[in-house]
Short mmCIF file of C-alpha atoms (C1' of nucleotides) in Angstrom, two decimals:
data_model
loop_
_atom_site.label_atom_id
_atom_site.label_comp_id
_atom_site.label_asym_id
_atom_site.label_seq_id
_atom_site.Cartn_x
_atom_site.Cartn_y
_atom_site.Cartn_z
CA UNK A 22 0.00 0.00 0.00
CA UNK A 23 1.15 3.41 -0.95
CA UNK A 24 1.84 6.00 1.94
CA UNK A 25 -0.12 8.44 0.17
CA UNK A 26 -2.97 5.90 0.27
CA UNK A 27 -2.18 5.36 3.97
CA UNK A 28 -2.44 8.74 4.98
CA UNK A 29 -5.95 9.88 2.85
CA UNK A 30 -7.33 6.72 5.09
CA UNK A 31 -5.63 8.70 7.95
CA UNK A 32 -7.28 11.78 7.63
CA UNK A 33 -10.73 9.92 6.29
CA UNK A 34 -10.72 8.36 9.47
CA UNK A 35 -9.43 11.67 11.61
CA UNK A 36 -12.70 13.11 9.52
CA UNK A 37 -14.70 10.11 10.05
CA UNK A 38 -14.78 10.72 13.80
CA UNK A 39 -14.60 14.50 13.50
CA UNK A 40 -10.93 14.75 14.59
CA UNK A 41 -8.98 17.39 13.74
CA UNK A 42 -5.62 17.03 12.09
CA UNK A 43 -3.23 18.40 13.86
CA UNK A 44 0.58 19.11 13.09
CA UNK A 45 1.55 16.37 16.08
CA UNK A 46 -0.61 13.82 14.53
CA UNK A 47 0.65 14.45 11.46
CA UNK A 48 4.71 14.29 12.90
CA UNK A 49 3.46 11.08 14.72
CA UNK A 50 2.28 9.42 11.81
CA UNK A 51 4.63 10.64 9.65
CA UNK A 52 7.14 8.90 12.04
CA UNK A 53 5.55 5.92 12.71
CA UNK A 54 5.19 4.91 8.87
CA UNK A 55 8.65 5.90 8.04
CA UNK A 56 9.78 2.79 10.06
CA UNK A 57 9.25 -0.61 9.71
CA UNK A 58 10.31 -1.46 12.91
CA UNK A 59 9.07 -2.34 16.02
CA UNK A 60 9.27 0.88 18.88
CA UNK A 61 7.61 1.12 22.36
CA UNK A 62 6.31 4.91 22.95
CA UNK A 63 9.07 5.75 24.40
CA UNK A 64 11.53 5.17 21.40
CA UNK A 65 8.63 7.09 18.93
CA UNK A 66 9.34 10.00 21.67
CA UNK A 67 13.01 9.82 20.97
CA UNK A 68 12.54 9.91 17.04
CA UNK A 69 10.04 12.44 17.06
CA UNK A 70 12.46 14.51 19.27
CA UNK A 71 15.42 13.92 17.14
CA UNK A 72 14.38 14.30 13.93
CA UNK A 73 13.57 17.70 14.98
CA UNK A 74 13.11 18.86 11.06
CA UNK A 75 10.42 21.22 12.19
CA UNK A 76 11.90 21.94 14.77
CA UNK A 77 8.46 21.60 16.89
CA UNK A 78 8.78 18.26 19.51
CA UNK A 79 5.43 16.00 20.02
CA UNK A 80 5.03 16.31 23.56
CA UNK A 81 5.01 12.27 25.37
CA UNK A 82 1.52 12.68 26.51
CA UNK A 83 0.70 13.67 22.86
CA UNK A 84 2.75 10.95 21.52
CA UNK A 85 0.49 8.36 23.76
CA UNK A 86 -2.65 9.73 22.83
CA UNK A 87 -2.09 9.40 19.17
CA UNK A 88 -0.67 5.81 19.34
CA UNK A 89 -3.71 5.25 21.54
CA UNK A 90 -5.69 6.61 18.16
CA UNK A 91 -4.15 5.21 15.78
CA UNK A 92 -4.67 1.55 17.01
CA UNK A 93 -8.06 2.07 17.65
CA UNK A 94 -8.24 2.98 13.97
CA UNK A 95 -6.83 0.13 13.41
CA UNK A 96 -3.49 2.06 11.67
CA UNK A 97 -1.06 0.31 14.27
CA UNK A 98 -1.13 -2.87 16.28
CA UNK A 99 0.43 -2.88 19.84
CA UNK A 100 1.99 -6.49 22.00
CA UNK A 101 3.55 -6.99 24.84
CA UNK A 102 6.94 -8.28 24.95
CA UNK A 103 6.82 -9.81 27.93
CA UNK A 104 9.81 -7.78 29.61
CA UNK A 105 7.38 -5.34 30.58
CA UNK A 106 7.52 -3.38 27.15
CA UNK A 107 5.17 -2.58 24.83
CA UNK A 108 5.96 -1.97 21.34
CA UNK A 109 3.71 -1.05 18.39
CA UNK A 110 4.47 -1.64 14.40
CA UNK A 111 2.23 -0.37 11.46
CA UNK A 112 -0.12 -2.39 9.87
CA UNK A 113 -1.76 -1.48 6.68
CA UNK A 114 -0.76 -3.25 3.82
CA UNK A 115 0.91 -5.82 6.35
CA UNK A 116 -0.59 -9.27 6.99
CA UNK A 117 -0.83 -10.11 10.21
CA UNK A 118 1.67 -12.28 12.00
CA UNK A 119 2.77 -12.98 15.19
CA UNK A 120 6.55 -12.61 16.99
CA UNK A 121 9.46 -14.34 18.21
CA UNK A 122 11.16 -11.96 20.57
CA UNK A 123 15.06 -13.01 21.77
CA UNK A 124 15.08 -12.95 25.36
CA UNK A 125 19.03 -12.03 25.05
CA UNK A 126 18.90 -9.08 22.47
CA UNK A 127 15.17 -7.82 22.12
CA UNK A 128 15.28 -8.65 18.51
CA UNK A 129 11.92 -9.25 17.49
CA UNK A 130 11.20 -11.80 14.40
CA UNK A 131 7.91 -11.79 12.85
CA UNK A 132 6.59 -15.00 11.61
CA UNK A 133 2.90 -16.29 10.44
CA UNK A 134 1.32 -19.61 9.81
CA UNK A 135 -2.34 -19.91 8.29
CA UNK A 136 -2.37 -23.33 10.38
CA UNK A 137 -1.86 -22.17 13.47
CA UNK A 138 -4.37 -19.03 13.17
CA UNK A 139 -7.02 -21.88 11.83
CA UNK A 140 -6.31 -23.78 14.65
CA UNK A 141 -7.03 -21.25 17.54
CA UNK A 142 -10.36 -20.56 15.52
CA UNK A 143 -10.98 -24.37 15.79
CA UNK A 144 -9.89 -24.26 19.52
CA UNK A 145 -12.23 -21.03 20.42
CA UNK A 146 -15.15 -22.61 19.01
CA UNK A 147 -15.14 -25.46 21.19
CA UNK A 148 -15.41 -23.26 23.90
CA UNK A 149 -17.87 -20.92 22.69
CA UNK A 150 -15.39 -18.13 22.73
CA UNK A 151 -15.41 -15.60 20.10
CA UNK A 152 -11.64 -14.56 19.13
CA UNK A 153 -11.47 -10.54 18.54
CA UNK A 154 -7.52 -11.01 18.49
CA UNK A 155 -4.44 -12.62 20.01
CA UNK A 156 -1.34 -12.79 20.73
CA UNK A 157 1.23 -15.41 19.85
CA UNK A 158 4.58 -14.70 21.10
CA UNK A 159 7.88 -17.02 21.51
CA UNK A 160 10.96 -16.41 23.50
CA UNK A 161 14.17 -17.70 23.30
CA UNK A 162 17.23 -17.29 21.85
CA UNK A 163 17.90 -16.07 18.25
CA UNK A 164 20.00 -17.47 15.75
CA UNK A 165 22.78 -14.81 16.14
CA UNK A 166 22.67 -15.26 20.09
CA UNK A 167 22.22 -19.18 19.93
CA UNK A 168 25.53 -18.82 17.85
CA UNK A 169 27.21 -16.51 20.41
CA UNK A 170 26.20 -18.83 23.36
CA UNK A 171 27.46 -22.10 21.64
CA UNK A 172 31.22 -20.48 21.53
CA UNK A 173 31.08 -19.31 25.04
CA UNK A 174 30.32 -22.77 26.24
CA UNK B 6 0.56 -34.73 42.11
CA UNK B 7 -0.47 -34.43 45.91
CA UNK B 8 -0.14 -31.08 47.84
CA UNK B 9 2.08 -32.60 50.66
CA UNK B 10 5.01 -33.59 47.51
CA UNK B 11 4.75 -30.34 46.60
CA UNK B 12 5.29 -28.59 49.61
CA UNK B 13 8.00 -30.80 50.51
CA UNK B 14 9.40 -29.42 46.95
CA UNK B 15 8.78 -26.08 47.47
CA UNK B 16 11.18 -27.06 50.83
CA UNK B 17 13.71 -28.91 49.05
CA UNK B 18 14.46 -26.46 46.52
CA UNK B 19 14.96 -23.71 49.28
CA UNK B 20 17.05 -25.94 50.97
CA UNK B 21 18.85 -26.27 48.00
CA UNK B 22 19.40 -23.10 47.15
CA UNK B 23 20.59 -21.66 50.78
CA UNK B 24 17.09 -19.95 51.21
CA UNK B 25 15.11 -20.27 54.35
CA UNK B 26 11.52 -21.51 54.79
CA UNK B 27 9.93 -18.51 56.59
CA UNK B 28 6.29 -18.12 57.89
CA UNK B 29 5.39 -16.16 55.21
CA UNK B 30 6.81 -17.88 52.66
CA UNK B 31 4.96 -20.44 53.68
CA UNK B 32 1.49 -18.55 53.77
CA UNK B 33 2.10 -17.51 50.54
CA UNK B 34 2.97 -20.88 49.66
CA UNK B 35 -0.12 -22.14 50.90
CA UNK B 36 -2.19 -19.73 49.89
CA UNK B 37 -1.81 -20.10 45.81
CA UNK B 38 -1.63 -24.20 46.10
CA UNK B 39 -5.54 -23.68 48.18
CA UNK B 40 -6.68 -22.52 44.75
CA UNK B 41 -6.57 -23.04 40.53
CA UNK B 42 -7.70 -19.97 39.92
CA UNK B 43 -5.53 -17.36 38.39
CA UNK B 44 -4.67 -14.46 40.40
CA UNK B 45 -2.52 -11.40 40.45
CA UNK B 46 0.07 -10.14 43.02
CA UNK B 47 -2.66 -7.72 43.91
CA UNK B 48 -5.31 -10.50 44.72
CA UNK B 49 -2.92 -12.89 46.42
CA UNK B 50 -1.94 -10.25 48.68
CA UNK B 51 -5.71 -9.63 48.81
CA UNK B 52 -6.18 -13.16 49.98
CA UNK B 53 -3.12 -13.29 52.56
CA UNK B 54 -5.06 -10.28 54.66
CA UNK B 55 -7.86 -11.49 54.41
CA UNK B 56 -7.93 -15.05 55.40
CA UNK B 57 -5.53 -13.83 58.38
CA UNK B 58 -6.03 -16.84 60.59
CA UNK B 59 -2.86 -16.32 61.87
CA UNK B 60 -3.23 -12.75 61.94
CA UNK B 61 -0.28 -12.22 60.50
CA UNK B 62 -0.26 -10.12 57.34
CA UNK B 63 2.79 -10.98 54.95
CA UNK B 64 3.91 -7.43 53.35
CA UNK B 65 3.12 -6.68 49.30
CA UNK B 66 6.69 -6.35 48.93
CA UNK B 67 6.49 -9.97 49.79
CA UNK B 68 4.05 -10.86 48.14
CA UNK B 69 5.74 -9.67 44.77
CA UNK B 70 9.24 -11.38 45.93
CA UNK B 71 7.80 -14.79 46.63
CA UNK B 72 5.69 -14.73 43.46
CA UNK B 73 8.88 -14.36 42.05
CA UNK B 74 10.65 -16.89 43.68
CA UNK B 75 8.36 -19.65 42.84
CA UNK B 76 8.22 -18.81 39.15
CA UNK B 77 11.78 -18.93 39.23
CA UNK B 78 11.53 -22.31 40.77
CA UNK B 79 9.08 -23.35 38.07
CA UNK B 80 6.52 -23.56 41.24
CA UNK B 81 3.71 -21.15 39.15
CA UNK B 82 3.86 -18.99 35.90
CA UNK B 83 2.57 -16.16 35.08
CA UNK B 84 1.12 -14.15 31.62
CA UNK B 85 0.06 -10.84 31.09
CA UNK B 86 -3.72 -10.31 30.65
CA UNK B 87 -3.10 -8.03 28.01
CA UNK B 88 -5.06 -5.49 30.28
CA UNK B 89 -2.32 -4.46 31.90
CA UNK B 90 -2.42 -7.17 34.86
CA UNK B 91 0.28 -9.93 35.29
CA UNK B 92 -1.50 -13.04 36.16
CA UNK B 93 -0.12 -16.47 37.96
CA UNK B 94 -1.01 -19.81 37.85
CA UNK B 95 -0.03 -22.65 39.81
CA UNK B 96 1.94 -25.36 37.51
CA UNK B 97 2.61 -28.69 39.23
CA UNK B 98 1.00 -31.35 38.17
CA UNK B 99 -0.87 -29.29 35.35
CA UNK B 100 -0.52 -29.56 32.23
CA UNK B 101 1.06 -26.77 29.52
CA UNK B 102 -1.58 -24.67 28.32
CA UNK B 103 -2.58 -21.19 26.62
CA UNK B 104 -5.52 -18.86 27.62
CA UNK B 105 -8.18 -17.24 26.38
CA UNK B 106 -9.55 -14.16 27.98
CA UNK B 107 -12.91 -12.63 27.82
CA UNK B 108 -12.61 -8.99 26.84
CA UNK B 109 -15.76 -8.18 28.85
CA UNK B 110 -16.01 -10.18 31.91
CA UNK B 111 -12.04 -10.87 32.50
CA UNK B 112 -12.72 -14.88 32.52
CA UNK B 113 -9.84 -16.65 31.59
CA UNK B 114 -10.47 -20.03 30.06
CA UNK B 115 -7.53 -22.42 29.23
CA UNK B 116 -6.72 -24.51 26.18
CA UNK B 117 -4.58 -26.71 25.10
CA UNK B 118 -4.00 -28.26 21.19
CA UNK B 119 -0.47 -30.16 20.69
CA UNK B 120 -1.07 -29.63 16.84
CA UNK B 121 -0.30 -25.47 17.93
CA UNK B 122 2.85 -26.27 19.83
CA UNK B 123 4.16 -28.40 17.30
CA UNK B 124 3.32 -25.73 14.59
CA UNK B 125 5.05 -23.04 16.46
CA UNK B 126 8.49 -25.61 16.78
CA UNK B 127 8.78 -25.81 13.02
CA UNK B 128 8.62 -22.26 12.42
CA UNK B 129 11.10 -21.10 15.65
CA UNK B 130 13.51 -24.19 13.80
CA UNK B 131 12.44 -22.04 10.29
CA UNK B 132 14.04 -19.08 11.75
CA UNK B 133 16.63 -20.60 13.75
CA UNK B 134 15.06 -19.62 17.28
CA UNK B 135 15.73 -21.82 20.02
CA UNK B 136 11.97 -21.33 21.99
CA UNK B 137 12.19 -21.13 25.57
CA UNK B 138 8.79 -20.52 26.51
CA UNK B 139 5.80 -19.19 24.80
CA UNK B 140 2.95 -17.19 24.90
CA UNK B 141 -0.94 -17.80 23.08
CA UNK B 142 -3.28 -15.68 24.14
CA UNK B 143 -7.02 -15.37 22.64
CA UNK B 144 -8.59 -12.59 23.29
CA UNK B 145 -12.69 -11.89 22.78
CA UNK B 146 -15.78 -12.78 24.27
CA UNK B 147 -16.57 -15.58 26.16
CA UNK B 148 -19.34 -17.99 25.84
CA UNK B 149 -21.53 -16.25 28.72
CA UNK B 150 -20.81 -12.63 27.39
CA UNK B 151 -21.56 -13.63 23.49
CA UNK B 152 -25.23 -14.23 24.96
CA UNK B 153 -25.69 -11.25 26.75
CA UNK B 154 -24.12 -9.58 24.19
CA UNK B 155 -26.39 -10.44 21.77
CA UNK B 156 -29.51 -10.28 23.71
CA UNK B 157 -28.51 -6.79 23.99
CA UNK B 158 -28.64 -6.28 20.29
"C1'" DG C 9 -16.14 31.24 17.63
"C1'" DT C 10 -15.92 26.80 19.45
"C1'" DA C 11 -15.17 22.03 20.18
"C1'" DG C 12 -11.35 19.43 20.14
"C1'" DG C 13 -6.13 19.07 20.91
"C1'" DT C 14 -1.94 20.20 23.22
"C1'" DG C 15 1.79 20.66 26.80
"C1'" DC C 16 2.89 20.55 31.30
"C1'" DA C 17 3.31 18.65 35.55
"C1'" DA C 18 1.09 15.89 38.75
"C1'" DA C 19 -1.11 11.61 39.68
"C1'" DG C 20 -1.80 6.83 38.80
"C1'" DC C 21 -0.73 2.01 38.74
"C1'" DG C 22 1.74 -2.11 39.41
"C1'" DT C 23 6.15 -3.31 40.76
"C1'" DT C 24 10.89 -2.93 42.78
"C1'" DT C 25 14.31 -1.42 46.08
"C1'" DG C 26 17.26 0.58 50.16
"C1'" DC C 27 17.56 0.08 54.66
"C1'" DA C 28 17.18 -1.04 59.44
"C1'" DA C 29 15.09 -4.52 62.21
"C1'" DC C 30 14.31 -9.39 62.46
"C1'" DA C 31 14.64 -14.51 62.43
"C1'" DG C 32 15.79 -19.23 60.46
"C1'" DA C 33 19.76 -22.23 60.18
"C1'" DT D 8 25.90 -15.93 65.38
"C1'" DC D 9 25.33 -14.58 60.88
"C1'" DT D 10 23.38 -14.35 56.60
"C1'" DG D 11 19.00 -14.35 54.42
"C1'" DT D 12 14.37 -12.23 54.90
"C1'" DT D 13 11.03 -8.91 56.12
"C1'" DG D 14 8.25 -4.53 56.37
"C1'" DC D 15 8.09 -0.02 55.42
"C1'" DA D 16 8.04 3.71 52.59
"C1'" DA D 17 10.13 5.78 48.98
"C1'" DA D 18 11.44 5.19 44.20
"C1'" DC D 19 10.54 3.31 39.96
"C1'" DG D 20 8.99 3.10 34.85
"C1'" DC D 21 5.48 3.52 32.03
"C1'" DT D 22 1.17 5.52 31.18
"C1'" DT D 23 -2.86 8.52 32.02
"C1'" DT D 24 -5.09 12.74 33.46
"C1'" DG D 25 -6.63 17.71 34.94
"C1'" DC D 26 -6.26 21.96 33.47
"C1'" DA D 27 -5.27 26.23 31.19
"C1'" DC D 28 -3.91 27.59 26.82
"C1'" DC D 29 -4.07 26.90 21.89
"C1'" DT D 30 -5.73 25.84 17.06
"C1'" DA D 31 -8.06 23.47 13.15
"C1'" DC D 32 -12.29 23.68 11.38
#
DNA sequence: GTAGGTGCAAAGCGTTTGCAACAGA
DNA sequence: TCTGTTGCAAACGCTTTGCACCTAC
């Protein structure tokens, strides 16, 4: 998906709701889609602050309430990486997937399986539970660090 | 696997590490292996004041240390909610499972399909991840909330 | 003009920690 | 005795909030 396509859906949806677009929401977003990273709010803060082109800085509280708006619109997903983080990554024009997160580094690999997503459906139903979401997240060690912990043996 | 075998593992592995067997430890102790619900640190300590039949009240800061001990003894686990609340479980003599938690009412309903785990081995050996633990998590509505829900409607 | 958005600093929440008193071994 | 453990309260990290000022519409 084109950015430019991203961002009409942005401000659609801003309109949608009768939100106003703002210069922060635009830096935020902006930000957040010039990455294809993972970042907690904290690290957005940092870029935003950094890449002080405008010289302007998003303001933390701002920067929460517009991640807080974006996923709701669905523009960014949010998990917890268990080590009492949590980090967000855009969405649109992703497919969904879930993580592998290296308990040694923090480096987060993303990995999907149609099997496994069928087989929570098939799981859910058998309990009359109705699956909005989820989260599927390994930890361990990644190849790199696997490698690294083999020659320090 | 009987209470009294795991208390007298909860003892041993003190033992074995240098660390005492204190009254509190032991209330704690007690306390999560009188239950299979899933609680947080909040509850537990909840529980501890509550059901003071010794009067004594063991200290949050206590609490929060002893949950951690036994989960680093592989004594209980614990997952986050997704709400924001870290959650235990005890573990001996259960079985590995995954969760899924009701959106509306908080329920948390376990599950467990081999086919998943498997699934999720071939793609951590696809990336060359060594898993060390894991995390499924459904979230949605649950059985009872569907209902209501859509009597609502 | 006006409802909605922002920045600031303070509060919130769950959790951890420093320290002096305490208690198993 | 002597080291590990406890309770307290303060600190913590991340996130949310109240409020006065600001700004897109």
């Amino acid at each position: 998906m084109k950015h430019a396509t991203i961002k009409r859906r942005f401000e659609e949806h801003l309109a949608q709701e009768g939100q106003r677009l703002t210069n922060q929401r635009t830096q935020v977003f902006e930000c957040i889609f010039a990455t294809h990273d993972h970042f907690s709010a904290e690290t957005l803060f940092g870029w935003l602050r950094d890449t002080g082109d405008s010289g302007q800085v998003v303001s933390r509280a701002t920067v929460y309430r517009t991640l807080d708006l974006l996923e709701r619109g669905g523009f960014i997903e949010s998990f917890n990486t268990g080590m009492g983080e949590k980090v967000y990554e855009h969405v649109m024009g992703h497919h969904h997937h879930d993580h592998m997160v290296c308990e040694e580094c923090g480096q987060i690999q993303e990995f999907h399986d149609e099997r496994i997503e069928a087989l929570q459906l098939e799981n859910a139903a058998k309990h009359g539970f109705e699956v909005r979401g989820h989260v599927l997240r390994l930890s361990g060690l990644c190849r790199k660090c696997r490698r690294q912990a083999t020659v320090q043996d």
